[in-house]
């Protein structure tokens, strides 16, 4: 006889959009000052890892989870570039970052979060990205 667990249909995985949106808005605050850009990238990397775990992608490391999720991501290369930037920051916290690279990394992380369903459909892309661009420009 099959176990009860095996017979029950799997429940869809629910992600609390508000938690991810609030965390994203908080990390945007780090974009206002060049000295905290590394913290913004690291926060985005951690947020993406949380979404991967919430979606139950298997793997001991974030890299393994990204490999498992590659078919769910619209721009796998951009996400890997962003994740590799975060790893470089962990290895060398005093690393000098260019504004362009930080923007591209955050765009990659944000798209991955969107692909994984961490942001609700009504969360405005243009409003969010314009805020990121203003933050990194120091406006």
Short mmCIF file of C-alpha atoms in Angstrom, two decimals:
data_model
loop_
_atom_site.label_atom_id
_atom_site.label_comp_id
_atom_site.label_asym_id
_atom_site.label_seq_id
_atom_site.Cartn_x
_atom_site.Cartn_y
_atom_site.Cartn_z
CA UNK A 1 0.00 0.00 0.00
CA UNK A 2 1.32 3.42 -0.95
CA UNK A 3 1.94 5.89 1.81
CA UNK A 4 -0.51 8.71 2.28
CA UNK A 5 2.19 11.21 1.33
CA UNK A 6 2.75 9.49 -2.04
CA UNK A 7 -0.97 9.61 -2.88
CA UNK A 8 -1.57 13.25 -2.06
CA UNK A 9 -1.06 15.77 -4.86
CA UNK A 10 1.82 18.17 -4.34
CA UNK A 11 0.78 21.60 -3.14
CA UNK A 12 2.05 24.48 -5.23
CA UNK A 13 4.98 26.25 -3.64
CA UNK A 14 3.89 29.64 -2.35
CA UNK A 15 6.33 32.48 -2.10
CA UNK A 16 5.52 35.50 0.01
CA UNK A 17 6.02 38.27 -2.54
CA UNK A 18 5.95 40.96 0.14
CA UNK A 19 9.04 39.52 1.85
CA UNK A 20 11.05 39.51 -1.36
CA UNK A 21 9.84 42.95 -2.45
CA UNK A 22 10.70 44.43 0.97
CA UNK A 23 14.17 42.85 0.88
CA UNK A 24 14.72 44.11 -2.67
CA UNK A 25 13.71 47.64 -1.71
CA UNK A 26 16.05 47.49 1.29
CA UNK A 27 19.01 46.43 -0.85
CA UNK A 28 18.26 49.28 -3.26
CA UNK A 29 19.14 51.59 -0.40
CA UNK A 30 22.67 50.19 -0.54
CA UNK A 31 22.94 51.45 -4.12
CA UNK A 32 22.95 55.09 -3.04
CA UNK A 33 26.54 55.00 -1.84
CA UNK A 34 29.40 53.48 -3.83
CA UNK A 35 30.89 52.12 -0.60
CA UNK A 36 27.83 49.92 -0.05
CA UNK A 37 27.51 48.59 -3.62
CA UNK A 38 29.17 45.31 -2.61
CA UNK A 39 26.56 44.90 0.11
CA UNK A 40 23.79 45.42 -2.47
CA UNK A 41 25.21 42.68 -4.70
CA UNK A 42 25.69 40.31 -1.75
CA UNK A 43 22.15 40.96 -0.51
CA UNK A 44 20.71 40.27 -3.97
CA UNK A 45 22.71 37.03 -4.16
CA UNK A 46 21.36 35.90 -0.77
CA UNK A 47 17.83 36.84 -1.80
CA UNK A 48 18.11 34.76 -4.97
CA UNK A 49 19.44 31.81 -2.97
CA UNK A 50 16.44 32.11 -0.63
CA UNK A 51 14.09 32.00 -3.64
CA UNK A 52 15.90 28.94 -5.05
CA UNK A 53 15.54 27.16 -1.72
CA UNK A 54 11.89 28.19 -1.42
CA UNK A 55 11.27 26.67 -4.86
CA UNK A 56 12.99 23.50 -3.66
CA UNK A 57 15.79 23.43 -6.21
CA UNK A 58 18.22 20.75 -5.09
CA UNK A 59 21.87 21.36 -4.33
CA UNK A 60 24.30 21.75 -1.47
CA UNK A 61 25.56 25.09 -2.78
CA UNK A 62 23.92 28.01 -4.52
CA UNK A 63 25.85 27.08 -7.67
CA UNK A 64 24.30 23.62 -7.66
CA UNK A 65 20.86 25.14 -7.13
CA UNK A 66 21.45 27.53 -10.06
CA UNK A 67 22.34 24.58 -12.29
CA UNK A 68 19.13 22.84 -11.20
CA UNK A 69 17.14 26.00 -11.95
CA UNK A 70 18.73 26.85 -15.31
CA UNK A 71 15.63 25.84 -17.30
CA UNK A 72 13.52 28.17 -15.15
CA UNK A 73 15.71 31.23 -15.74
CA UNK A 74 15.30 33.45 -18.80
CA UNK A 75 18.92 34.70 -18.79
CA UNK A 76 21.10 32.06 -17.19
CA UNK A 77 24.38 33.72 -18.25
CA UNK A 78 23.48 37.04 -16.66
CA UNK A 79 22.55 35.33 -13.39
CA UNK A 80 25.85 33.42 -13.33
CA UNK A 81 27.78 36.62 -14.01
CA UNK A 82 25.98 38.30 -11.10
CA UNK A 83 26.55 35.31 -8.80
CA UNK A 84 30.24 35.20 -9.72
CA UNK A 85 30.52 38.91 -8.88
CA UNK A 86 29.04 38.16 -5.45
CA UNK A 87 31.57 35.35 -4.96
CA UNK A 88 34.43 37.71 -5.89
CA UNK A 89 33.15 40.22 -3.34
CA UNK A 90 33.15 37.50 -0.67
CA UNK A 91 36.75 36.61 -1.51
CA UNK A 92 37.92 40.24 -1.72
CA UNK A 93 35.59 42.60 0.20
CA UNK A 94 37.65 45.66 -0.81
CA UNK A 95 37.07 45.00 -4.51
CA UNK A 96 36.44 48.08 -6.65
CA UNK A 97 33.17 47.84 -8.54
CA UNK A 98 32.06 49.74 -11.61
CA UNK A 99 28.58 51.24 -11.68
CA UNK A 100 27.79 49.47 -14.96
CA UNK A 101 28.73 46.07 -13.49
CA UNK A 102 26.64 46.62 -10.36
CA UNK A 103 23.61 47.62 -12.44
CA UNK A 104 23.96 44.57 -14.69
CA UNK A 105 24.34 42.26 -11.70
CA UNK A 106 21.24 43.69 -10.01
CA UNK A 107 19.26 43.46 -13.24
CA UNK A 108 20.33 39.81 -13.55
CA UNK A 109 19.38 39.00 -9.97
CA UNK A 110 16.07 40.81 -10.32
CA UNK A 111 15.15 38.97 -13.51
CA UNK A 112 15.98 35.63 -11.88
CA UNK A 113 13.81 36.51 -8.89
CA UNK A 114 11.01 37.45 -11.27
CA UNK A 115 11.46 34.18 -13.20
CA UNK A 116 11.20 32.20 -9.95
CA UNK A 117 8.01 34.00 -8.96
CA UNK A 118 9.49 35.93 -6.04
CA UNK A 119 7.90 39.15 -7.31
CA UNK A 120 4.20 39.41 -8.04
CA UNK A 121 3.07 40.25 -11.55
CA UNK A 122 1.85 43.68 -10.47
CA UNK A 123 5.27 44.67 -9.11
CA UNK A 124 6.28 47.31 -11.65
CA UNK A 125 9.54 46.54 -13.46
CA UNK A 126 10.10 50.03 -14.83
CA UNK A 127 9.45 51.70 -11.47
CA UNK A 128 11.81 49.32 -9.69
CA UNK A 129 14.65 49.54 -12.21
CA UNK A 130 14.46 53.31 -12.46
CA UNK A 131 14.87 53.42 -8.68
CA UNK A 132 17.94 51.16 -8.95
CA UNK A 133 19.43 53.33 -11.67
CA UNK A 134 18.82 56.51 -9.68
CA UNK A 135 20.34 54.90 -6.59
CA UNK A 136 23.56 53.82 -8.28
CA UNK A 137 23.86 57.20 -9.99
CA UNK A 138 23.82 58.92 -6.62
CA UNK A 139 20.76 61.04 -7.45
#
